[in-house]
Coordinates of C-alpha atoms and ligand atoms in Angstrom, one line a residue:
M1 CA -93.2 137.3 119.1
R2 CA -94.6 134.7 121.5
G3 CA -94.2 130.9 121.4
G4 CA -93.9 128.4 118.6
Q5 CA -97.5 128.3 117.4
R6 CA -97.3 132.0 116.7
Q7 CA -94.3 131.3 114.6
K8 CA -96.0 128.4 113.0
G9 CA -99.0 130.5 112.1
R10 CA -97.0 133.5 110.8
C11 CA -96.6 133.7 107.1
V12 CA -93.5 135.2 105.8
S13 CA -93.6 137.0 102.4
G14 CA -95.9 134.7 100.6
Q15 CA -94.6 131.4 102.0
G16 CA -96.2 129.3 104.6
H17 CA -99.9 129.6 105.4
A18 CA -102.5 132.0 106.5
W19 CA -102.7 132.8 110.3
W20 CA -106.3 131.5 110.5
E21 CA -105.5 128.0 109.4
D22 CA -104.4 126.9 112.9
A23 CA -105.6 129.8 115.0
V24 CA -107.3 129.3 118.3
V25 CA -110.1 131.9 118.4
Y26 CA -111.9 133.0 121.5
E27 CA -115.6 133.9 121.1
V28 CA -116.6 137.0 123.1
Y29 CA -120.2 137.7 123.8
P30 CA -119.5 141.3 124.7
R31 CA -122.5 142.0 126.9
S32 CA -121.4 139.2 129.2
F33 CA -117.6 139.4 129.2
A34 CA -116.6 142.4 131.3
D35 CA -118.4 145.6 132.3
A36 CA -116.1 148.7 132.6
D37 CA -118.8 151.3 133.5
G38 CA -120.8 149.3 136.0
N39 CA -124.2 149.5 134.3
G40 CA -124.6 145.7 134.4
I41 CA -123.8 145.3 130.7
G42 CA -120.4 144.2 129.4
D43 CA -118.8 146.6 127.0
L44 CA -115.8 147.2 124.7
P45 CA -113.7 149.1 127.3
G46 CA -114.3 146.1 129.7
L47 CA -113.1 143.7 127.0
R48 CA -110.1 145.9 126.2
S49 CA -109.0 146.0 129.8
R50 CA -109.0 142.2 129.8
L51 CA -106.9 141.6 126.8
P52 CA -103.9 140.7 129.0
Y53 CA -106.0 137.8 130.4
L54 CA -106.7 136.6 126.8
A55 CA -103.1 137.0 125.8
D56 CA -102.0 135.0 128.8
L57 CA -104.6 132.4 128.1
G58 CA -102.9 132.0 124.7
V59 CA -105.5 132.7 122.0
D60 CA -104.7 134.1 118.6
A61 CA -107.8 136.1 117.9
I62 CA -111.2 137.1 119.3
W63 CA -114.5 136.9 117.5
L64 CA -117.0 139.5 118.8
T65 CA -120.7 138.8 118.5
P66 CA -122.7 141.9 117.5
F67 CA -121.9 145.1 119.4
Y68 CA -123.8 147.3 116.9
P69 CA -126.8 149.6 117.8
S70 CA -129.7 147.3 118.3
P71 CA -133.1 147.2 120.1
L72 CA -131.9 143.8 121.4
A73 CA -134.8 141.7 120.1
D74 CA -132.2 138.9 119.7
G75 CA -129.2 139.8 121.8
G76 CA -127.8 142.2 119.1
Y77 CA -128.4 139.9 116.1
D78 CA -131.0 142.5 115.2
V79 CA -128.8 145.3 113.9
S80 CA -130.1 148.8 113.4
D81 CA -126.8 150.3 112.2
Y82 CA -124.1 148.1 110.7
R83 CA -121.4 150.7 110.9
A84 CA -121.5 151.9 114.5
V85 CA -121.0 150.8 118.1
D86 CA -124.0 150.6 120.4
P87 CA -123.5 153.4 122.9
L88 CA -124.3 151.0 125.7
L89 CA -121.2 149.1 124.7
G90 CA -118.8 152.0 123.9
S91 CA -117.8 154.1 121.0
M92 CA -116.0 153.7 117.6
A93 CA -112.9 155.1 119.4
D94 CA -113.2 152.2 121.9
F95 CA -113.4 149.7 119.0
D96 CA -110.4 151.2 117.3
G97 CA -108.5 151.1 120.6
L98 CA -109.5 147.4 120.9
V99 CA -108.0 146.6 117.5
K100 CA -104.9 148.6 118.3
D101 CA -104.4 147.0 121.8
G102 CA -105.2 143.6 120.3
E103 CA -102.3 144.1 117.8
A104 CA -100.0 144.9 120.7
H105 CA -101.1 141.6 122.4
Q106 CA -101.0 139.7 119.0
I107 CA -104.7 139.1 119.2
R108 CA -106.6 139.7 116.0
V109 CA -110.2 140.8 116.0
I110 CA -113.0 139.1 114.0
V111 CA -116.5 140.8 113.9
D112 CA -119.9 139.4 113.2
L113 CA -121.6 140.1 109.9
V114 CA -125.4 139.7 110.0
P115 CA -126.5 139.5 106.3
N116 CA -129.7 137.5 106.6
H117 CA -131.7 140.1 108.4
C118 CA -131.5 143.5 110.1
S119 CA -133.5 145.0 112.9
S120 CA -137.0 146.2 112.2
A121 CA -135.7 149.5 113.6
H122 CA -133.1 149.8 110.7
P123 CA -133.8 152.9 108.7
L124 CA -134.1 150.9 105.5
F125 CA -136.8 148.7 106.9
Q126 CA -138.5 151.7 108.4
A127 CA -138.4 153.3 104.9
A128 CA -139.9 150.1 103.5
L129 CA -142.8 150.2 106.0
A130 CA -143.4 153.8 105.1
A131 CA -143.4 153.1 101.4
A132 CA -146.2 151.5 99.4
P133 CA -146.3 147.8 98.3
G134 CA -144.3 147.3 95.1
S135 CA -142.0 150.2 95.9
P136 CA -138.2 150.0 95.6
E137 CA -138.0 150.4 99.4
R138 CA -140.1 147.3 99.9
A139 CA -138.0 145.4 97.3
R140 CA -135.0 145.3 99.7
F141 CA -136.9 143.0 102.0
I142 CA -139.3 140.1 101.4
F143 CA -142.8 141.5 101.4
R144 CA -145.7 139.6 100.0
E145 CA -149.5 139.7 99.9
G146 CA -151.2 137.4 102.3
R147 CA -153.4 134.4 101.3
G148 CA -157.0 134.0 102.1
R149 CA -160.0 136.2 101.2
D150 CA -158.5 139.4 102.6
G151 CA -154.9 138.5 102.7
E152 CA -155.4 137.5 106.3
L153 CA -153.3 134.3 106.0
P154 CA -149.5 134.4 105.7
P155 CA -148.0 134.0 102.2
N156 CA -146.8 130.4 103.0
N157 CA -146.5 128.0 105.9
W158 CA -142.9 128.8 107.0
K159 CA -142.3 129.0 110.7
S160 CA -139.7 131.1 112.6
M161 CA -136.7 129.3 114.1
F162 CA -137.7 130.9 117.4
G163 CA -141.3 129.7 117.2
G164 CA -144.5 131.1 115.7
L165 CA -144.9 132.2 112.1
A166 CA -142.0 133.4 109.9
W167 CA -144.3 136.2 108.7
T168 CA -145.7 139.3 110.3
R169 CA -148.4 141.5 108.7
V170 CA -147.9 145.2 108.5
T171 CA -150.4 148.0 108.8
E172 CA -149.9 150.1 105.7
A173 CA -148.9 153.6 106.4
L174 CA -149.9 154.9 103.0
P175 CA -153.5 155.1 101.7
I176 CA -153.8 152.2 99.4
P177 CA -155.9 152.3 96.3
G178 CA -158.8 150.0 96.6
G179 CA -158.2 149.7 100.4
R180 CA -156.1 146.5 100.3
P181 CA -155.1 145.1 103.6
G182 CA -151.4 145.2 104.7
Q183 CA -148.7 143.0 103.3
W184 CA -146.6 140.5 105.2
Y185 CA -142.8 140.4 105.6
L186 CA -140.6 137.4 106.1
H187 CA -138.4 136.8 109.2
L188 CA -136.8 133.5 109.7
F189 CA -136.1 134.6 113.2
D190 CA -137.9 137.2 115.4
A191 CA -140.4 139.6 114.0
G192 CA -137.9 142.3 114.9
Q193 CA -135.5 140.7 112.4
P194 CA -136.8 141.2 108.8
D195 CA -135.0 139.2 106.2
W196 CA -133.1 141.0 103.5
N197 CA -133.9 140.3 99.8
W198 CA -130.6 139.0 98.4
R199 CA -132.1 139.1 94.9
N200 CA -131.9 142.8 95.1
E201 CA -128.6 144.4 93.9
E202 CA -128.8 147.2 96.3
V203 CA -128.6 144.7 99.2
H204 CA -125.3 143.4 97.6
A205 CA -123.9 146.9 97.3
F206 CA -124.9 147.7 100.9
F207 CA -123.2 144.7 102.4
G208 CA -120.1 145.2 100.2
Q209 CA -119.7 148.6 101.9
V210 CA -120.3 147.1 105.3
I211 CA -117.6 144.5 104.8
R212 CA -115.1 147.1 103.5
F213 CA -115.9 149.4 106.4
W214 CA -114.8 146.8 109.0
L215 CA -111.9 145.5 107.0
D216 CA -110.7 149.1 106.6
R217 CA -110.8 149.4 110.4
G218 CA -108.3 146.6 110.6
V219 CA -110.4 143.6 111.5
A220 CA -108.8 140.3 110.7
G221 CA -112.1 138.6 109.7
L222 CA -115.8 138.3 109.7
R223 CA -118.0 135.6 111.2
V224 CA -121.0 135.3 108.8
D225 CA -124.3 134.8 110.6
V226 CA -126.8 132.2 109.2
A227 CA -124.5 131.8 106.2
H228 CA -126.6 128.9 105.0
G229 CA -129.9 130.8 105.0
I230 CA -129.4 134.1 103.2
Y231 CA -131.1 133.1 99.9
K232 CA -134.7 131.9 99.6
D233 CA -136.4 130.1 96.8
P234 CA -137.9 133.0 94.8
D235 CA -141.3 131.2 94.6
L236 CA -141.4 130.9 98.4
P237 CA -143.1 127.5 98.2
D238 CA -144.8 125.9 101.2
D239 CA -142.4 123.8 103.2
P240 CA -143.2 120.1 103.3
D241 CA -141.9 120.1 106.9
P242 CA -142.7 123.5 108.4
D243 CA -141.1 122.6 111.7
H244 CA -137.7 122.3 110.0
L245 CA -136.3 125.3 111.7
L246 CA -137.8 124.8 115.1
N247 CA -136.5 121.3 115.3
A248 CA -133.0 122.4 114.1
V249 CA -133.1 120.2 111.0
N250 CA -130.5 121.6 108.7
A251 CA -131.2 119.9 105.4
P252 CA -131.4 121.8 102.2
S253 CA -134.8 123.5 101.8
A254 CA -136.5 126.5 100.2
Y255 CA -134.6 128.7 102.7
H256 CA -131.4 126.8 103.5
H257 CA -128.3 125.9 101.5
R258 CA -129.5 127.5 98.2
P259 CA -127.0 127.1 95.4
E260 CA -126.9 130.9 94.8
L261 CA -125.0 131.3 98.0
Q262 CA -121.7 130.2 96.5
Q263 CA -121.6 133.0 94.0
L264 CA -122.1 135.5 96.7
Y265 CA -119.3 134.0 98.8
R266 CA -117.0 134.1 95.8
S267 CA -117.6 137.9 95.6
W268 CA -116.9 138.3 99.3
R269 CA -113.7 136.2 99.0
A270 CA -112.6 138.6 96.3
I271 CA -113.0 141.5 98.7
L272 CA -111.2 139.7 101.5
D273 CA -108.3 138.8 99.2
S274 CA -108.0 142.4 98.0
Y275 CA -106.7 143.2 101.5
P276 CA -103.1 141.9 101.4
A277 CA -102.3 142.6 105.1
D278 CA -99.2 141.0 106.5
G279 CA -97.7 141.0 103.1
F280 CA -99.5 138.0 101.8
P281 CA -103.0 137.2 100.4
G282 CA -105.4 135.4 102.6
A283 CA -104.7 137.5 105.6
R284 CA -108.4 138.2 106.3
T285 CA -110.7 135.4 106.9
A286 CA -114.5 135.0 106.9
I287 CA -116.1 132.1 108.7
G288 CA -119.6 131.0 107.8
E289 CA -122.1 129.8 110.4
V290 CA -123.3 126.9 108.5
W291 CA -125.5 124.3 110.3
A292 CA -125.6 121.3 108.0
D293 CA -127.4 117.9 108.3
S294 CA -124.5 116.1 106.8
P295 CA -120.9 116.6 105.5
G296 CA -122.4 116.5 102.0
T297 CA -124.5 119.6 102.7
L298 CA -121.4 121.4 103.9
R299 CA -119.3 120.5 100.8
P300 CA -120.3 123.3 98.5
Y301 CA -119.2 125.9 101.1
L302 CA -115.7 124.5 101.0
E303 CA -115.0 125.2 97.3
S304 CA -111.6 126.9 97.0
R305 CA -112.9 130.3 95.9
G306 CA -115.6 130.6 98.5
L307 CA -115.6 131.6 102.1
P308 CA -112.1 130.9 103.6
Q309 CA -113.7 129.0 106.4
V310 CA -117.0 127.5 107.7
F311 CA -117.7 126.2 111.2
N312 CA -118.2 122.5 111.6
F313 CA -120.6 121.8 114.4
D314 CA -120.2 118.1 114.2
L315 CA -118.5 117.7 117.6
I316 CA -121.5 119.6 119.1
M317 CA -123.9 117.3 117.3
A318 CA -122.1 114.0 118.4
S319 CA -123.5 111.9 121.2
W320 CA -121.0 110.8 124.0
D321 CA -119.6 107.9 122.2
A322 CA -116.2 107.2 120.7
V323 CA -117.6 105.9 117.5
A324 CA -119.8 109.0 117.1
F325 CA -116.9 111.3 117.8
R326 CA -114.7 109.5 115.3
K327 CA -117.4 109.7 112.7
A328 CA -117.8 113.4 113.3
V329 CA -114.1 114.0 112.8
D330 CA -113.8 111.7 109.8
G331 CA -116.9 113.3 108.2
V332 CA -115.2 116.7 108.2
L333 CA -111.7 115.5 107.4
A334 CA -113.0 113.7 104.3
L335 CA -114.1 117.1 102.9
A336 CA -111.5 119.5 104.1
D337 CA -109.1 119.9 107.0
G338 CA -109.9 121.7 110.2
S339 CA -108.1 124.7 108.8
R340 CA -111.1 125.4 106.6
A341 CA -113.7 124.0 108.9
P342 CA -112.6 124.8 112.5
W343 CA -113.6 122.7 115.5
V344 CA -115.9 123.9 118.2
I345 CA -117.6 122.3 121.2
G346 CA -119.8 125.3 122.3
N347 CA -121.0 128.8 121.5
H348 CA -123.5 131.4 122.6
D349 CA -126.4 129.3 121.0
V350 CA -125.7 126.0 122.7
P351 CA -125.9 124.8 126.3
R352 CA -122.5 124.8 128.0
P353 CA -120.4 121.7 127.4
V354 CA -120.1 121.0 131.2
S355 CA -123.8 120.7 131.4
R356 CA -124.5 119.2 127.9
Y357 CA -122.1 116.3 128.6
Q358 CA -124.1 115.3 131.6
L359 CA -126.3 113.7 129.0
D360 CA -125.1 111.0 126.7
E361 CA -127.1 112.1 123.8
A362 CA -126.4 114.6 121.0
F363 CA -127.4 118.2 121.3
G364 CA -130.9 119.0 120.3
P365 CA -133.5 121.8 120.6
Q366 CA -134.7 120.4 124.0
T367 CA -131.3 120.0 125.6
A368 CA -131.5 123.2 127.7
N369 CA -134.9 122.0 129.1
R370 CA -133.6 118.6 130.0
L371 CA -130.8 120.0 132.1
V372 CA -133.0 121.8 134.6
S373 CA -133.4 119.0 137.0
F374 CA -129.9 117.7 137.2
G375 CA -127.9 117.6 140.4
H376 CA -124.3 117.6 141.6
D377 CA -123.3 114.1 140.5
R378 CA -124.2 114.8 137.0
H379 CA -122.2 118.0 137.2
E380 CA -119.1 116.1 138.1
R381 CA -119.5 113.8 135.1
G382 CA -120.2 116.7 132.8
A383 CA -117.1 118.6 134.0
R384 CA -114.9 115.6 133.6
R385 CA -116.1 115.1 130.0
A386 CA -115.8 118.7 129.1
R387 CA -112.1 118.6 130.1
L388 CA -111.7 115.6 127.8
A389 CA -113.5 117.4 125.0
A390 CA -111.2 120.5 125.4
L391 CA -108.1 118.4 124.9
L392 CA -109.7 116.8 121.9
L393 CA -110.7 120.2 120.4
L394 CA -107.2 121.5 120.8
A395 CA -105.4 118.4 119.4
L396 CA -107.4 118.1 116.2
P397 CA -105.8 119.4 113.0
G398 CA -106.6 123.0 112.1
S399 CA -108.2 125.8 113.9
A400 CA -110.4 125.7 117.0
Y401 CA -112.9 128.1 118.6
I402 CA -113.4 128.5 122.3
Y403 CA -116.5 130.2 123.7
Q404 CA -115.9 132.6 126.6
G405 CA -116.3 130.7 130.0
E406 CA -115.5 127.3 128.5
E407 CA -112.0 127.8 129.9
L408 CA -113.6 128.3 133.3
G409 CA -115.8 125.2 133.1
L410 CA -118.9 127.4 133.5
P411 CA -122.1 125.3 133.6
E412 CA -125.3 126.2 131.9
V413 CA -127.4 128.3 134.2
A414 CA -130.5 126.2 133.6
D415 CA -132.7 127.7 136.4
L416 CA -132.8 131.3 135.4
P417 CA -136.1 132.8 136.5
A418 CA -138.6 133.3 133.6
A419 CA -138.7 137.1 134.3
A420 CA -135.0 137.3 133.7
R421 CA -134.9 135.5 130.4
Q422 CA -134.4 137.6 127.3
D423 CA -134.0 135.1 124.5
P424 CA -136.8 135.5 121.9
Q425 CA -136.8 131.7 121.6
F426 CA -138.2 131.6 125.2
R427 CA -140.7 134.3 124.5
R428 CA -141.9 133.0 121.1
T429 CA -142.3 129.4 122.3
H430 CA -144.2 130.6 125.4
G431 CA -141.5 129.0 127.6
Q432 CA -141.6 125.6 125.9
S433 CA -138.0 126.1 124.8
L434 CA -135.9 127.6 127.6
G435 CA -133.7 129.2 125.0
R436 CA -130.1 130.3 125.2
D437 CA -129.8 132.7 128.1
G438 CA -128.3 130.0 130.3
C439 CA -125.0 130.1 128.4
R440 CA -124.8 133.9 128.3
V441 CA -124.7 134.7 132.0
P442 CA -121.9 137.3 132.7
L443 CA -118.5 135.9 133.6
P444 CA -117.2 135.8 137.1
W445 CA -113.7 137.3 137.5
T446 CA -113.4 137.4 141.3
P447 CA -114.5 134.9 144.0
A448 CA -116.6 137.6 145.8
G449 CA -118.2 140.9 145.2
A450 CA -121.7 142.0 144.0
D451 CA -121.2 140.7 140.5
F452 CA -118.1 138.6 141.0
G453 CA -115.9 141.2 139.4
F454 CA -117.9 141.3 136.1
S455 CA -117.9 145.1 136.6
E456 CA -114.7 146.9 137.5
T457 CA -116.6 149.6 139.5
A458 CA -117.3 149.8 143.2
S459 CA -121.2 149.5 143.2
P460 CA -122.3 148.1 139.9
A461 CA -125.9 147.7 138.7
P462 CA -127.1 144.1 138.7
S463 CA -125.8 142.2 135.7
W464 CA -128.2 142.0 132.8
L465 CA -128.7 138.3 133.5
P466 CA -128.4 137.2 137.1
Q467 CA -125.4 135.2 138.2
P468 CA -125.9 132.2 140.4
P469 CA -124.7 132.5 144.0
D470 CA -121.9 129.9 143.5
W471 CA -120.5 131.8 140.5
G472 CA -117.4 133.0 142.4
G473 CA -116.1 129.5 142.7
Y474 CA -115.7 129.5 138.9
S475 CA -114.0 132.9 138.7
V476 CA -110.7 133.6 137.0
E477 CA -109.1 134.6 140.2
A478 CA -110.2 131.5 142.0
Q479 CA -108.8 129.3 139.3
L480 CA -105.6 131.0 138.4
G481 CA -103.6 129.6 141.3
D482 CA -105.1 126.2 141.2
P483 CA -103.1 123.8 139.1
S484 CA -106.1 121.4 138.8
S485 CA -108.6 124.0 137.6
F486 CA -110.2 124.2 134.2
L487 CA -108.4 127.4 133.5
S488 CA -105.0 125.8 134.3
L489 CA -105.9 123.0 131.9
Y490 CA -106.7 125.4 129.1
R491 CA -103.7 127.5 129.7
A492 CA -101.4 124.4 129.7
A493 CA -103.0 123.0 126.6
L494 CA -102.7 126.3 124.7
R495 CA -99.1 126.6 125.6
L496 CA -98.3 123.1 124.6
R497 CA -100.2 123.6 121.3
R498 CA -98.1 126.6 120.5
A499 CA -94.9 124.8 121.2
H500 CA -95.5 121.3 119.8
P501 CA -94.7 121.0 116.1
A502 CA -97.3 118.3 115.6
L503 CA -100.2 120.5 116.7
G504 CA -102.2 123.1 114.7
R505 CA -102.4 122.4 111.0
G506 CA -101.7 119.0 109.6
T507 CA -103.2 115.5 109.5
L508 CA -104.0 112.7 111.9
R509 CA -103.8 108.9 111.8
W510 CA -106.3 106.9 113.9
V511 CA -104.7 104.4 116.3
D512 CA -107.0 101.4 117.1
G513 CA -106.8 99.8 120.5
P514 CA -107.6 96.2 121.4
H515 CA -111.1 94.9 120.5
D516 CA -112.4 95.2 124.0
A517 CA -111.3 98.9 124.4
E518 CA -114.6 100.2 123.2
G519 CA -114.5 103.7 124.4
L520 CA -111.0 104.5 123.1
L521 CA -110.6 107.4 120.8
C522 CA -106.9 107.6 119.8
F523 CA -104.9 109.3 117.0
A524 CA -101.3 110.1 116.2
R525 CA -99.9 113.3 114.7
E526 CA -96.5 113.8 113.4
P527 CA -94.0 114.4 114.7
G528 CA -94.3 112.5 117.8
F529 CA -97.7 113.2 119.3
V530 CA -100.5 110.9 120.4
F531 CA -104.0 111.8 121.7
A532 CA -106.0 109.3 123.6
A533 CA -109.4 109.6 125.2
N534 CA -111.7 107.1 126.9
L535 CA -115.4 107.8 126.2
G536 CA -116.4 104.4 127.5
Q537 CA -117.4 103.1 130.9
A538 CA -114.4 100.8 131.7
A539 CA -110.7 101.6 131.8
V540 CA -108.7 101.0 128.5
P541 CA -105.0 100.3 128.0
L542 CA -103.0 103.3 126.7
P543 CA -101.3 102.9 123.3
P544 CA -97.5 102.7 123.3
H545 CA -96.1 106.1 124.1
G546 CA -93.3 108.1 125.7
E547 CA -94.4 110.5 128.4
I548 CA -97.6 112.0 129.4
L549 CA -97.5 115.6 128.3
L550 CA -100.9 116.6 129.7
A551 CA -103.9 114.9 131.3
S552 CA -107.5 116.1 131.4
V553 CA -107.9 115.2 135.0
P554 CA -105.3 114.3 137.7
D555 CA -106.5 110.7 137.9
A556 CA -106.7 110.1 134.2
V557 CA -104.2 107.3 134.2
G558 CA -104.5 104.4 136.7
P559 CA -101.7 102.4 138.5
E560 CA -101.5 99.9 135.6
G561 CA -101.1 102.6 133.1
E562 CA -104.7 102.3 132.1
L563 CA -106.8 105.3 130.9
R564 CA -109.8 105.8 133.1
P565 CA -113.3 106.6 131.8
D566 CA -114.1 110.1 130.7
A567 CA -110.4 111.1 130.7
A568 CA -107.9 112.1 128.0
V569 CA -104.2 112.5 127.7
W570 CA -101.7 114.1 125.3
L571 CA -98.7 111.8 124.9
S572 CA -95.4 111.9 123.3
A573 CA -95.0 109.0 120.8
Ligands
LIG1 C1 -127.1 132.7 114.8 C2 -126.6 133.5 116.0 O1 -125.5 132.8 116.5 C3 -127.8 133.5 116.9 O2 -127.4 133.9 118.2 C4 -128.9 134.3 116.4 O3 -130.0 134.3 117.2 C5 -129.3 133.8 115.0 N1 -128.2 133.5 114.1 C6 -130.1 134.9 114.2 O4 -129.2 136.0 113.9

């Protein structure tokens, strides 16, 4: 058994709490993590061989984004077989080996469940295409007749989140009496991702089997993709604001935050709780990807019998401002603690924090585009701020998620050539939105080498997204021996978090500074811990404290004991 946090998180015969309530989970985007066979695409054996790195970093679990067979219309979120491993990424034996080795390293495995849509290559969707309108095969998806004289207009005005229409018209395979033109099917995302019809019992039964399949293989949890979007208003009414999705507005609508969702999540919770691993209920978690416009919209997902957890993206959505950050934290804490709504500052859908924080404003759909022209000065500022945000993330009560490469301070690769980009968002908006490839560039492990150690073979194929020439400077190897590196900061913070009795689950109490200390964000946790950060432009006095346990940057505290701008410290009280 390693360290105190592991002890804190371990539940003994029904006492204590579930492991996930204070877990630090590391998000792995498998195609970009480590490539064992040298084909330029990361894989499960690559990940498995790097488990010692993750154990050393100090994380409790990994969440794997989809590694299932997929035509890759959306980086694997277009699943053509929910119960298999894409041969490009390995085999089921590799997956089982990963879970087993994970156990040996005390790292649990969470897998992605994609219930809103599958791939258009999925056999059930292919069967729907081959069947006639009105058939049971079509009823598993959302097919409708078009509007207009010959059905040439889509059934309603919904738009895809990736740009363009949310409907695609099919060519009927069967001769149709009366020669009617083809139907349309709904896809909130790419045309290669048809939405399931959750008003069909067969869909419920199918996903029940998928969930059990992975739980039976020993996974510790599921991350539920688009958990706010699975049900649609059965009338499919026109949307008063059809640019909702494109503009990432996450208010309730005909396709978001439908009340029917909670009944579904209760049924999934019952499945999870029927797996009493570790000798206590609640051993398996499921965490919903719920983008919400306000804490009120998030509230229904936090009912006690629903999903064990939902992400809160409020730190990502906050502008660089102490008041905005405090509001983001308070908004969530008023509903639940961070155990049920873990904290996160980045993921595979959002520009990297180091780059995002070069801007003062909140994250929005155009953020990636705005980063293209930024130079070195801005980078320094973003990096400094990202280090502050990391210490905040890991000091807040509850659980936190880290996206691979955040611990290396990787920037967004904003200038990927158009020909290299693979995100459907880029394609479907005709380049108007750069999309998300910039945060998915394969990791650097060594300072030199054809692909900076991404592959473990001698002459690997080029990585599936090109790495920038300076990538080696960010590599694990370059950072390990450098006490001032990002990686050293994350490792130190995770070690302290495990050992310190105030960190992990619990509560916080805000500490206000003097009136003129505008940028100060400060809270205390018991026993004996204080977090202080300065998001303003002038130095602020530190609150009364004992010693400095950890500083985000070497020059965080000035000669008079003042906290410098864009710096944070962990203090003993
Ligand atoms: C959310 C996932 O995180 C994202 O990568 C994906 O494109 C959409 N859901 C659709 O599955």
